[in-house]
C-alpha cells in the first residue's frame, strides 16, 4: 500500500437536491475528492429548461458549491426541440430521461422513450448528451434494466450521432451491451455502491434501507462483470456516483426512498474497493479521464492524494447516513 496522487474526480452523476439536503450534498463533493460534477435535474420542481438549469447552478454556487458544475435538464413529455436548443445555448450538457415511476421523482417520466424522437433529433443536432435511467416501467425489478436494452438499441440506431450515457448500470447484460456496441457515441456510468454490494446486502437476512437504490443492486455475477469491465480499462465505462441523499425518516420507512448517499467518501470508498480488487492503477482513468473525454472536457488540473489509512466511516454526514457507514475504509484523502 502506498500513496496515490491523481487528478481530482469528475463525478458525472450526482444529486445535489434543492432543499435541506443540499448543504450536506454540497459539502460532500470536495471531501469525496471531486472537482467537477454533473448535477441531476430531478429536483422538486424539476429542472426543465436552460433557464431553470442556470438558476439552479447559481443557487448551488450561492449555497457554497465550489466545484465546476455541469448542468442537465429533465426530459418529459412536454420537452420540445426548442427547449433543447435553448438549453444547449445556455450551457446544459445533458438531457436526462427517467422512465415513468421507476425511481425518485420520476412521476413525470416516459413510458416509451421513443415518444421523444423529435427531442432526440434536436439533441443530436446540438450535440447534447442523452442521459438515460435505463429501466422499463412495470417490468420485474431484477429484469427492468435488461429489458431496457432493446430500447437503447433502437435509440442508438435511429440517432447514430447522439451521444448516450446509460447511467448507473447494474447488470452483466448492460456491461455486455455497451462492450459489444459498435457505436462510439455510447458510454455507461458505474456507481461506487454497485462495485461493492449485491441484492443480498439490500434484502439478505436483514433489510438495509440505506443500501436501497434504483436500479437495485443485482447478483454476484453482475457485480463481477462490473468489476471486470472496470479492471479492463475500457474507456466507455466511467464513474458517476449517483450519490442521492434522502433524510433518514424517508429511508427508514414502510415506503422508503431509493438512493444511496456516497459522495462524502467517494474516492476513499473507490480506492478501498480498487485496492482490494488489486486494480488501483485503473482508478484515475475511471474517475478522472474517461468521463471527461466522453463529455469533451479538459481533464481536471487539481490533484488529490489517496493515503493508506484504516478508518471507520461515520454513522452520519450532515444528518444523513452515508454509504459504508460504520465500515472500515483503507484510504483517506488529501487535496494537494
Ligand atoms: C435517485 C434519487 O434519489 O434522486 N435515486 C436512486 O435510487 N438512484 C434517482 C435516480 O438516479 O434514479
Ligand atoms: Zn437513475
Ligand atoms: Zn441518479
mmCIF file of C-alpha atoms and ligand atoms in Angstrom:
data_model
loop_
_atom_site.group_PDB
_atom_site.id
_atom_site.type_symbol
_atom_site.label_atom_id
_atom_site.label_comp_id
_atom_site.label_asym_id
_atom_site.label_seq_id
_atom_site.Cartn_x
_atom_site.Cartn_y
_atom_site.Cartn_z
ATOM 1 C CA UNK A 1 0.000 0.000 0.000
ATOM 2 C CA UNK A 2 1.369 3.396 -0.985
ATOM 3 C CA UNK A 3 0.177 6.949 -1.611
ATOM 4 C CA UNK A 4 -1.631 7.530 -4.902
ATOM 5 C CA UNK A 5 -1.524 11.022 -6.357
ATOM 6 C CA UNK A 6 -4.058 11.554 -9.119
ATOM 7 C CA UNK A 7 -6.311 14.086 -10.791
ATOM 8 C CA UNK A 8 -9.372 15.077 -8.789
ATOM 9 C CA UNK A 9 -12.513 13.207 -9.840
ATOM 10 C CA UNK A 10 -15.309 14.044 -12.224
ATOM 11 C CA UNK A 11 -18.492 12.795 -10.617
ATOM 12 C CA UNK A 12 -20.665 12.545 -13.703
ATOM 13 C CA UNK A 13 -23.926 11.697 -11.955
ATOM 14 C CA UNK A 14 -24.807 13.315 -8.649
ATOM 15 C CA UNK A 15 -27.975 14.560 -6.919
ATOM 16 C CA UNK A 16 -27.379 17.879 -5.144
ATOM 17 C CA UNK A 17 -31.079 18.440 -4.286
ATOM 18 C CA UNK A 18 -32.667 21.853 -3.720
ATOM 19 C CA UNK A 19 -33.731 21.610 -0.083
ATOM 20 C CA UNK A 20 -32.402 20.844 3.413
ATOM 21 C CA UNK A 21 -30.291 18.001 1.990
ATOM 22 C CA UNK A 22 -28.320 20.328 -0.281
ATOM 23 C CA UNK A 23 -25.950 21.555 2.400
ATOM 24 C CA UNK A 24 -24.670 18.013 3.114
ATOM 25 C CA UNK A 25 -24.712 17.120 -0.585
ATOM 26 C CA UNK A 26 -22.626 20.191 -1.473
ATOM 27 C CA UNK A 27 -20.119 19.816 1.387
ATOM 28 C CA UNK A 28 -19.621 16.177 0.455
ATOM 29 C CA UNK A 29 -18.307 16.872 -3.037
ATOM 30 C CA UNK A 30 -14.847 18.136 -2.109
ATOM 31 C CA UNK A 31 -14.471 15.789 0.857
ATOM 32 C CA UNK A 32 -15.029 12.927 -1.556
ATOM 33 C CA UNK A 33 -12.385 14.192 -3.976
ATOM 34 C CA UNK A 34 -14.427 15.586 -6.882
ATOM 35 C CA UNK A 35 -13.668 18.882 -8.574
ATOM 36 C CA UNK A 36 -16.370 18.706 -11.230
ATOM 37 C CA UNK A 37 -19.884 17.249 -11.079
ATOM 38 C CA UNK A 38 -22.820 16.633 -13.379
ATOM 39 C CA UNK A 39 -25.912 17.611 -11.383
ATOM 40 C CA UNK A 40 -29.098 15.653 -11.993
ATOM 41 C CA UNK A 41 -32.332 17.546 -12.658
ATOM 42 C CA UNK A 42 -34.884 15.512 -10.631
ATOM 43 C CA UNK A 43 -35.405 18.197 -8.031
ATOM 44 C CA UNK A 44 -38.878 19.288 -6.980
ATOM 45 C CA UNK A 45 -39.846 21.220 -9.001
ATOM 46 C CA UNK A 46 -37.682 19.692 -11.723
ATOM 47 C CA UNK A 47 -35.062 21.438 -13.863
ATOM 48 C CA UNK A 48 -36.918 21.530 -17.174
ATOM 49 C CA UNK A 49 -35.195 24.230 -19.219
ATOM 50 C CA UNK A 50 -31.920 26.007 -19.737
ATOM 51 C CA UNK A 51 -33.209 28.911 -17.651
ATOM 52 C CA UNK A 52 -34.063 26.523 -14.777
ATOM 53 C CA UNK A 53 -30.599 24.985 -15.040
ATOM 54 C CA UNK A 54 -28.835 28.360 -14.896
ATOM 55 C CA UNK A 55 -30.955 29.369 -11.891
ATOM 56 C CA UNK A 56 -30.198 26.055 -10.148
ATOM 57 C CA UNK A 57 -26.462 26.334 -10.878
ATOM 58 C CA UNK A 58 -26.311 29.858 -9.481
ATOM 59 C CA UNK A 59 -28.283 28.790 -6.409
ATOM 60 C CA UNK A 60 -25.928 25.850 -5.754
ATOM 61 C CA UNK A 61 -22.886 28.121 -6.015
ATOM 62 C CA UNK A 62 -24.520 30.586 -3.612
ATOM 63 C CA UNK A 63 -25.028 27.671 -1.185
ATOM 64 C CA UNK A 64 -21.264 27.100 -1.241
ATOM 65 C CA UNK A 65 -20.652 24.654 -4.068
ATOM 66 C CA UNK A 66 -17.066 25.450 -5.087
ATOM 67 C CA UNK A 67 -16.503 22.991 -7.916
ATOM 68 C CA UNK A 68 -17.325 23.161 -11.601
ATOM 69 C CA UNK A 69 -20.952 22.284 -12.200
ATOM 70 C CA UNK A 70 -22.164 20.633 -15.395
ATOM 71 C CA UNK A 71 -25.869 21.204 -15.903
ATOM 72 C CA UNK A 72 -28.635 18.881 -17.071
ATOM 73 C CA UNK A 73 -32.313 19.265 -17.818
ATOM 74 C CA UNK A 74 -35.029 16.679 -17.277
ATOM 75 C CA UNK A 75 -36.772 15.381 -20.392
ATOM 76 C CA UNK A 76 -40.530 14.985 -20.028
ATOM 77 C CA UNK A 77 -43.472 14.594 -22.402
ATOM 78 C CA UNK A 78 -43.552 18.415 -22.564
ATOM 79 C CA UNK A 79 -39.935 18.853 -23.688
ATOM 80 C CA UNK A 80 -39.675 20.328 -27.195
ATOM 81 C CA UNK A 81 -36.798 20.668 -29.686
ATOM 82 C CA UNK A 82 -36.885 24.434 -28.981
ATOM 83 C CA UNK A 83 -36.319 23.783 -25.272
ATOM 84 C CA UNK A 84 -33.301 21.631 -26.169
ATOM 85 C CA UNK A 85 -31.758 24.231 -28.468
ATOM 86 C CA UNK A 86 -32.182 26.951 -25.841
ATOM 87 C CA UNK A 87 -30.829 24.707 -23.030
ATOM 88 C CA UNK A 88 -27.749 23.886 -25.102
ATOM 89 C CA UNK A 89 -27.249 27.588 -25.812
ATOM 90 C CA UNK A 90 -27.348 28.268 -22.061
ATOM 91 C CA UNK A 91 -24.738 25.567 -21.408
ATOM 92 C CA UNK A 92 -26.687 22.469 -20.358
ATOM 93 C CA UNK A 93 -24.582 19.481 -21.383
ATOM 94 C CA UNK A 94 -27.131 16.672 -20.997
ATOM 95 C CA UNK A 95 -30.833 15.883 -21.013
ATOM 96 C CA UNK A 96 -31.904 13.189 -18.543
ATOM 97 C CA UNK A 97 -34.659 10.726 -19.325
ATOM 98 C CA UNK A 98 -36.460 8.973 -16.482
ATOM 99 C CA UNK A 99 -38.832 6.154 -17.310
ATOM 100 C CA UNK A 100 -42.237 6.638 -15.665
ATOM 101 C CA UNK A 101 -42.297 5.896 -11.948
ATOM 102 C CA UNK A 102 -39.137 3.762 -11.724
ATOM 103 C CA UNK A 103 -37.182 5.960 -9.290
ATOM 104 C CA UNK A 104 -37.234 9.073 -7.084
ATOM 105 C CA UNK A 105 -39.235 11.947 -8.659
ATOM 106 C CA UNK A 106 -39.979 10.179 -11.934
ATOM 107 C CA UNK A 107 -43.752 10.630 -11.879
ATOM 108 C CA UNK A 108 -43.337 12.845 -14.966
ATOM 109 C CA UNK A 109 -41.205 10.181 -16.687
ATOM 110 C CA UNK A 110 -41.886 8.475 -20.008
ATOM 111 C CA UNK A 111 -43.473 5.107 -20.677
ATOM 112 C CA UNK A 112 -41.857 4.869 -24.118
ATOM 113 C CA UNK A 113 -38.593 6.742 -24.730
ATOM 114 C CA UNK A 114 -39.211 6.973 -28.499
ATOM 115 C CA UNK A 115 -42.095 9.345 -27.744
ATOM 116 C CA UNK A 116 -39.243 11.875 -27.563
ATOM 117 C CA UNK A 117 -37.830 11.125 -31.051
ATOM 118 C CA UNK A 118 -38.033 14.794 -32.199
ATOM 119 C CA UNK A 119 -36.277 15.833 -28.981
ATOM 120 C CA UNK A 120 -33.521 13.245 -29.552
ATOM 121 C CA UNK A 121 -33.127 14.588 -33.093
ATOM 122 C CA UNK A 122 -32.593 18.106 -31.702
ATOM 123 C CA UNK A 123 -30.146 16.800 -29.066
ATOM 124 C CA UNK A 124 -28.194 15.047 -31.797
ATOM 125 C CA UNK A 125 -28.057 18.293 -33.784
ATOM 126 C CA UNK A 126 -26.813 20.445 -30.906
ATOM 127 C CA UNK A 127 -24.630 17.602 -29.551
ATOM 128 C CA UNK A 128 -26.335 17.438 -26.168
ATOM 129 C CA UNK A 129 -25.771 14.150 -24.330
ATOM 130 C CA UNK A 130 -28.779 11.897 -23.682
ATOM 131 C CA UNK A 131 -28.507 10.569 -20.142
ATOM 132 C CA UNK A 132 -30.680 7.523 -19.503
ATOM 133 C CA UNK A 133 -32.047 5.888 -16.406
ATOM 134 C CA UNK A 134 -32.316 2.542 -18.176
ATOM 135 C CA UNK A 135 -35.215 0.603 -16.705
ATOM 136 C CA UNK A 136 -38.605 -0.319 -18.173
ATOM 137 C CA UNK A 137 -41.634 0.668 -16.079
ATOM 138 C CA UNK A 138 -43.681 -2.269 -14.812
ATOM 139 C CA UNK A 139 -41.055 -4.941 -15.508
ATOM 140 C CA UNK A 140 -39.967 -7.157 -12.575
ATOM 141 C CA UNK A 141 -37.332 -5.135 -10.780
ATOM 142 C CA UNK A 142 -34.462 -7.617 -11.327
ATOM 143 C CA UNK A 143 -35.153 -7.622 -15.088
ATOM 144 C CA UNK A 144 -36.039 -3.963 -15.662
ATOM 145 C CA UNK A 145 -32.545 -2.886 -16.784
ATOM 146 C CA UNK A 146 -32.030 -5.791 -19.188
ATOM 147 C CA UNK A 147 -35.489 -5.113 -20.631
ATOM 148 C CA UNK A 148 -34.408 -1.552 -21.413
ATOM 149 C CA UNK A 149 -31.527 -2.606 -23.669
ATOM 150 C CA UNK A 150 -33.665 -3.123 -26.812
ATOM 151 C CA UNK A 151 -34.954 0.459 -26.348
ATOM 152 C CA UNK A 152 -31.365 1.656 -26.119
ATOM 153 C CA UNK A 153 -30.540 -0.272 -29.268
ATOM 154 C CA UNK A 154 -33.376 1.474 -31.081
ATOM 155 C CA UNK A 155 -32.240 4.910 -29.887
ATOM 156 C CA UNK A 156 -28.652 4.170 -30.994
ATOM 157 C CA UNK A 157 -29.710 3.030 -34.454
ATOM 158 C CA UNK A 158 -32.195 5.854 -35.077
ATOM 159 C CA UNK A 159 -29.787 8.546 -33.812
ATOM 160 C CA UNK A 160 -26.292 7.255 -34.595
ATOM 161 C CA UNK A 161 -24.564 10.554 -33.721
ATOM 162 C CA UNK A 162 -26.455 11.149 -30.485
ATOM 163 C CA UNK A 163 -24.101 10.688 -27.524
ATOM 164 C CA UNK A 164 -25.815 8.482 -24.967
ATOM 165 C CA UNK A 165 -24.874 7.578 -21.396
ATOM 166 C CA UNK A 166 -26.574 4.576 -19.840
ATOM 167 C CA UNK A 167 -26.469 5.659 -16.202
ATOM 168 C CA UNK A 168 -25.667 3.621 -13.104
ATOM 169 C CA UNK A 169 -25.547 0.219 -14.781
ATOM 170 C CA UNK A 170 -26.052 -2.816 -12.559
ATOM 171 C CA UNK A 171 -26.076 -5.887 -14.809
ATOM 172 C CA UNK A 172 -23.752 -8.076 -16.834
ATOM 173 C CA UNK A 173 -26.312 -7.630 -19.644
ATOM 174 C CA UNK A 174 -25.755 -3.862 -19.674
ATOM 175 C CA UNK A 175 -21.965 -4.277 -19.495
ATOM 176 C CA UNK A 176 -22.047 -6.688 -22.449
ATOM 177 C CA UNK A 177 -24.402 -4.458 -24.432
ATOM 178 C CA UNK A 178 -22.122 -1.432 -24.149
ATOM 179 C CA UNK A 179 -18.985 -3.515 -24.741
ATOM 180 C CA UNK A 180 -20.404 -5.063 -27.909
ATOM 181 C CA UNK A 181 -21.921 -1.861 -29.263
ATOM 182 C CA UNK A 182 -20.353 -0.607 -32.481
ATOM 183 C CA UNK A 183 -21.313 2.949 -31.539
ATOM 184 C CA UNK A 184 -18.601 5.353 -30.465
ATOM 185 C CA UNK A 185 -21.376 7.536 -29.034
ATOM 186 C CA UNK A 186 -22.409 5.122 -26.264
ATOM 187 C CA UNK A 187 -20.977 5.004 -22.738
ATOM 188 C CA UNK A 188 -22.079 3.945 -19.270
ATOM 189 C CA UNK A 189 -21.575 5.184 -15.737
ATOM 190 C CA UNK A 190 -20.929 2.876 -12.806
ATOM 191 C CA UNK A 191 -21.608 3.872 -9.202
ATOM 192 C CA UNK A 192 -19.436 3.218 -6.155
ATOM 193 C CA UNK A 193 -22.068 1.066 -4.479
ATOM 194 C CA UNK A 194 -22.665 -1.178 -7.499
ATOM 195 C CA UNK A 195 -18.953 -2.092 -7.310
ATOM 196 C CA UNK A 196 -19.465 -3.229 -3.704
ATOM 197 C CA UNK A 197 -22.929 -4.608 -2.940
ATOM 198 C CA UNK A 198 -25.394 -7.169 -4.300
ATOM 199 C CA UNK A 199 -29.091 -7.659 -3.611
ATOM 200 C CA UNK A 200 -28.127 -9.713 -0.547
ATOM 201 C CA UNK A 201 -26.768 -6.521 1.022
ATOM 202 C CA UNK A 202 -30.177 -4.866 0.493
ATOM 203 C CA UNK A 203 -32.587 -7.673 1.395
ATOM 204 C CA UNK A 204 -30.472 -10.515 2.772
ATOM 205 C CA UNK A 205 -31.010 -11.688 6.313
ATOM 206 C CA UNK A 206 -31.946 -8.084 7.198
ATOM 207 C CA UNK A 207 -33.449 -5.162 5.290
ATOM 208 C CA UNK A 208 -30.825 -2.471 4.757
ATOM 209 C CA UNK A 209 -32.719 0.624 3.576
ATOM 210 C CA UNK A 210 -29.515 2.627 3.172
ATOM 211 C CA UNK A 211 -28.408 0.124 0.520
ATOM 212 C CA UNK A 212 -31.628 0.555 -1.428
ATOM 213 C CA UNK A 213 -31.346 2.448 -4.692
ATOM 214 C CA UNK A 214 -32.611 2.179 -8.236
ATOM 215 C CA UNK A 215 -31.612 0.270 -10.236
ATOM 216 C CA UNK A 216 -31.358 -2.105 -7.294
ATOM 217 C CA UNK A 217 -28.045 -3.967 -6.791
ATOM 218 C CA UNK A 218 -28.192 -7.323 -8.563
ATOM 219 C CA UNK A 219 -26.459 -10.724 -8.453
ATOM 220 C CA UNK A 220 -22.836 -11.687 -7.663
ATOM 221 C CA UNK A 221 -22.232 -12.368 -11.385
ATOM 222 C CA UNK A 222 -23.399 -8.850 -12.215
ATOM 223 C CA UNK A 223 -21.099 -7.353 -9.581
ATOM 224 C CA UNK A 224 -18.243 -9.386 -11.040
ATOM 225 C CA UNK A 225 -18.988 -8.155 -14.584
ATOM 226 C CA UNK A 226 -18.935 -4.533 -13.368
ATOM 227 C CA UNK A 227 -15.614 -5.015 -11.558
ATOM 228 C CA UNK A 228 -14.088 -6.806 -14.538
ATOM 229 C CA UNK A 229 -15.081 -4.168 -17.084
ATOM 230 C CA UNK A 230 -13.561 -1.502 -14.840
ATOM 231 C CA UNK A 231 -10.425 -3.627 -14.489
ATOM 232 C CA UNK A 232 -10.256 -3.879 -18.295
ATOM 233 C CA UNK A 233 -9.840 -0.086 -18.536
ATOM 234 C CA UNK A 234 -12.451 0.201 -21.298
ATOM 235 C CA UNK A 235 -12.897 3.978 -21.783
ATOM 236 C CA UNK A 236 -16.644 3.685 -22.413
ATOM 237 C CA UNK A 237 -17.187 2.983 -18.707
ATOM 238 C CA UNK A 238 -16.655 5.794 -16.222
ATOM 239 C CA UNK A 239 -17.529 6.918 -12.736
ATOM 240 C CA UNK A 240 -20.806 8.555 -11.722
ATOM 241 C CA UNK A 241 -21.550 8.042 -8.043
ATOM 242 C CA UNK A 242 -25.333 8.551 -8.304
ATOM 243 C CA UNK A 243 -24.946 9.921 -4.806
ATOM 244 C CA UNK A 244 -28.582 10.501 -3.831
ATOM 245 C CA UNK A 245 -29.172 11.718 -0.263
ATOM 246 C CA UNK A 246 -32.500 11.152 1.475
ATOM 247 C CA UNK A 247 -33.430 12.107 5.043
ATOM 248 C CA UNK A 248 -33.282 9.195 7.494
ATOM 249 C CA UNK A 249 -37.046 9.040 8.040
ATOM 250 C CA UNK A 250 -37.573 8.883 4.262
ATOM 251 C CA UNK A 251 -35.217 5.878 4.050
ATOM 252 C CA UNK A 252 -36.317 4.089 7.229
ATOM 253 C CA UNK A 253 -39.989 3.995 6.367
ATOM 254 C CA UNK A 254 -42.626 1.498 5.252
ATOM 255 C CA UNK A 255 -42.318 3.076 1.793
ATOM 256 C CA UNK A 256 -38.673 4.124 1.729
ATOM 257 C CA UNK A 257 -36.987 6.212 -0.956
ATOM 258 C CA UNK A 258 -34.411 4.845 -3.401
ATOM 259 C CA UNK A 259 -30.973 6.440 -3.268
ATOM 260 C CA UNK A 260 -27.546 5.971 -1.645
ATOM 261 C CA UNK A 261 -25.517 8.923 -0.330
ATOM 262 C CA UNK A 262 -21.979 8.098 -1.430
ATOM 263 C CA UNK A 263 -20.323 11.410 -2.290
ATOM 264 C CA UNK A 264 -18.804 12.292 1.144
ATOM 265 C CA UNK A 265 -16.229 9.490 0.836
ATOM 266 C CA UNK A 266 -16.489 8.840 -2.909
ATOM 267 C CA UNK A 267 -12.783 8.476 -3.763
ATOM 268 C CA UNK A 268 -11.915 6.947 -0.388
ATOM 269 C CA UNK A 269 -14.512 4.202 -0.984
ATOM 270 C CA UNK A 270 -13.424 3.651 -4.593
ATOM 271 C CA UNK A 271 -9.751 3.486 -3.593
ATOM 272 C CA UNK A 272 -10.603 0.869 -0.953
ATOM 273 C CA UNK A 273 -12.571 -1.196 -3.486
ATOM 274 C CA UNK A 274 -9.976 -0.835 -6.254
ATOM 275 C CA UNK A 275 -7.158 -1.685 -3.878
ATOM 276 C CA UNK A 276 -8.945 -4.790 -2.550
ATOM 277 C CA UNK A 277 -9.544 -5.860 -6.178
ATOM 278 C CA UNK A 278 -5.905 -5.161 -6.993
ATOM 279 C CA UNK A 279 -6.731 -2.585 -9.676
ATOM 280 C CA UNK A 280 -5.564 0.732 -8.194
ATOM 281 C CA UNK A 281 -3.706 1.641 -11.430
ATOM 282 C CA UNK A 282 -7.159 1.842 -13.127
ATOM 283 C CA UNK A 283 -8.687 4.306 -10.684
ATOM 284 C CA UNK A 284 -7.585 7.636 -12.149
ATOM 285 C CA UNK A 285 -8.742 6.861 -15.682
ATOM 286 C CA UNK A 286 -12.102 5.601 -14.379
ATOM 287 C CA UNK A 287 -12.823 8.667 -12.232
ATOM 288 C CA UNK A 288 -10.941 11.461 -13.954
ATOM 289 C CA UNK A 289 -10.245 10.774 -17.653
ATOM 290 C CA UNK A 290 -12.760 8.561 -19.461
ATOM 291 C CA UNK A 291 -15.765 10.678 -18.495
ATOM 292 C CA UNK A 292 -14.048 13.962 -19.313
ATOM 293 C CA UNK A 293 -13.074 12.579 -22.710
ATOM 294 C CA UNK A 294 -16.629 11.406 -23.427
ATOM 295 C CA UNK A 295 -18.106 14.786 -22.463
ATOM 296 C CA UNK A 296 -15.402 16.579 -24.474
ATOM 297 C CA UNK A 297 -13.908 18.349 -21.444
ATOM 298 C CA UNK A 298 -10.330 19.072 -20.430
ATOM 299 C CA UNK A 299 -9.196 16.780 -17.642
ATOM 300 C CA UNK A 300 -9.159 18.314 -14.154
ATOM 301 C CA UNK A 301 -5.956 20.087 -13.172
ATOM 302 C CA UNK A 302 -6.454 19.813 -9.399
ATOM 303 C CA UNK A 303 -4.883 16.833 -7.708
ATOM 304 C CA UNK A 304 -5.696 14.649 -4.737
ATOM 305 C CA UNK A 305 -3.643 12.165 -2.767
ATOM 306 C CA UNK A 306 -5.139 8.901 -1.515
ATOM 307 C CA UNK A 307 -3.157 7.764 1.524
ATOM 308 C CA UNK A 308 -3.306 4.305 3.058
ATOM 309 C CA UNK A 309 -5.004 4.518 6.443
ATOM 310 C CA UNK A 310 -7.603 2.357 8.111
ATOM 311 C CA UNK A 311 -10.540 4.400 9.389
ATOM 312 C CA UNK A 312 -14.208 3.971 10.135
ATOM 313 C CA UNK A 313 -16.912 5.754 8.121
ATOM 314 C CA UNK A 314 -19.078 7.846 10.489
ATOM 315 C CA UNK A 315 -22.732 6.913 11.081
ATOM 316 C CA UNK A 316 -23.982 10.273 9.824
ATOM 317 C CA UNK A 317 -22.868 13.003 7.454
ATOM 318 C CA UNK A 318 -24.897 16.204 7.819
ATOM 319 C CA UNK A 319 -27.711 14.177 9.386
ATOM 320 C CA UNK A 320 -27.782 11.665 6.513
ATOM 321 C CA UNK A 321 -26.486 8.083 6.578
ATOM 322 C CA UNK A 322 -23.563 7.830 4.148
ATOM 323 C CA UNK A 323 -22.672 4.748 2.118
ATOM 324 C CA UNK A 324 -20.431 2.364 4.117
ATOM 325 C CA UNK A 325 -21.471 3.915 7.458
ATOM 326 C CA UNK A 326 -19.722 2.011 10.257
ATOM 327 C CA UNK A 327 -17.462 0.131 7.803
ATOM 328 C CA UNK A 328 -13.681 0.363 7.622
ATOM 329 C CA UNK A 329 -12.026 2.028 4.614
ATOM 330 C CA UNK A 330 -8.382 1.668 3.645
ATOM 331 C CA UNK A 331 -7.621 5.153 2.261
ATOM 332 C CA UNK A 332 -8.022 8.739 3.363
ATOM 333 C CA UNK A 333 -7.928 11.712 1.006
ATOM 334 C CA UNK A 334 -5.967 14.933 0.897
ATOM 335 C CA UNK A 335 -6.240 17.777 -1.627
ATOM 336 C CA UNK A 336 -2.867 18.863 -2.986
HETATM 337 C C1 LIG B 1 -32.077 8.803 -7.338
HETATM 338 C C2 LIG B 1 -32.617 9.904 -6.443
HETATM 339 O O1 LIG B 1 -32.852 9.656 -5.234
HETATM 340 O O2 LIG B 1 -32.778 11.038 -6.908
HETATM 341 N N1 LIG B 1 -32.262 7.541 -6.693
HETATM 342 C C3 LIG B 1 -31.646 6.362 -6.960
HETATM 343 O O3 LIG B 1 -32.005 5.356 -6.330
HETATM 344 N N2 LIG B 1 -30.682 6.255 -7.840
HETATM 345 C C4 LIG B 1 -32.733 8.867 -8.679
HETATM 346 C C5 LIG B 1 -32.032 8.077 -9.784
HETATM 347 O O4 LIG B 1 -30.894 8.402 -10.146
HETATM 348 O O5 LIG B 1 -32.597 7.118 -10.277
HETATM 349 ZN ZN1 LIG B 2 -31.492 6.916 -12.101
HETATM 350 ZN ZN1 LIG B 3 -29.259 9.295 -10.084
#
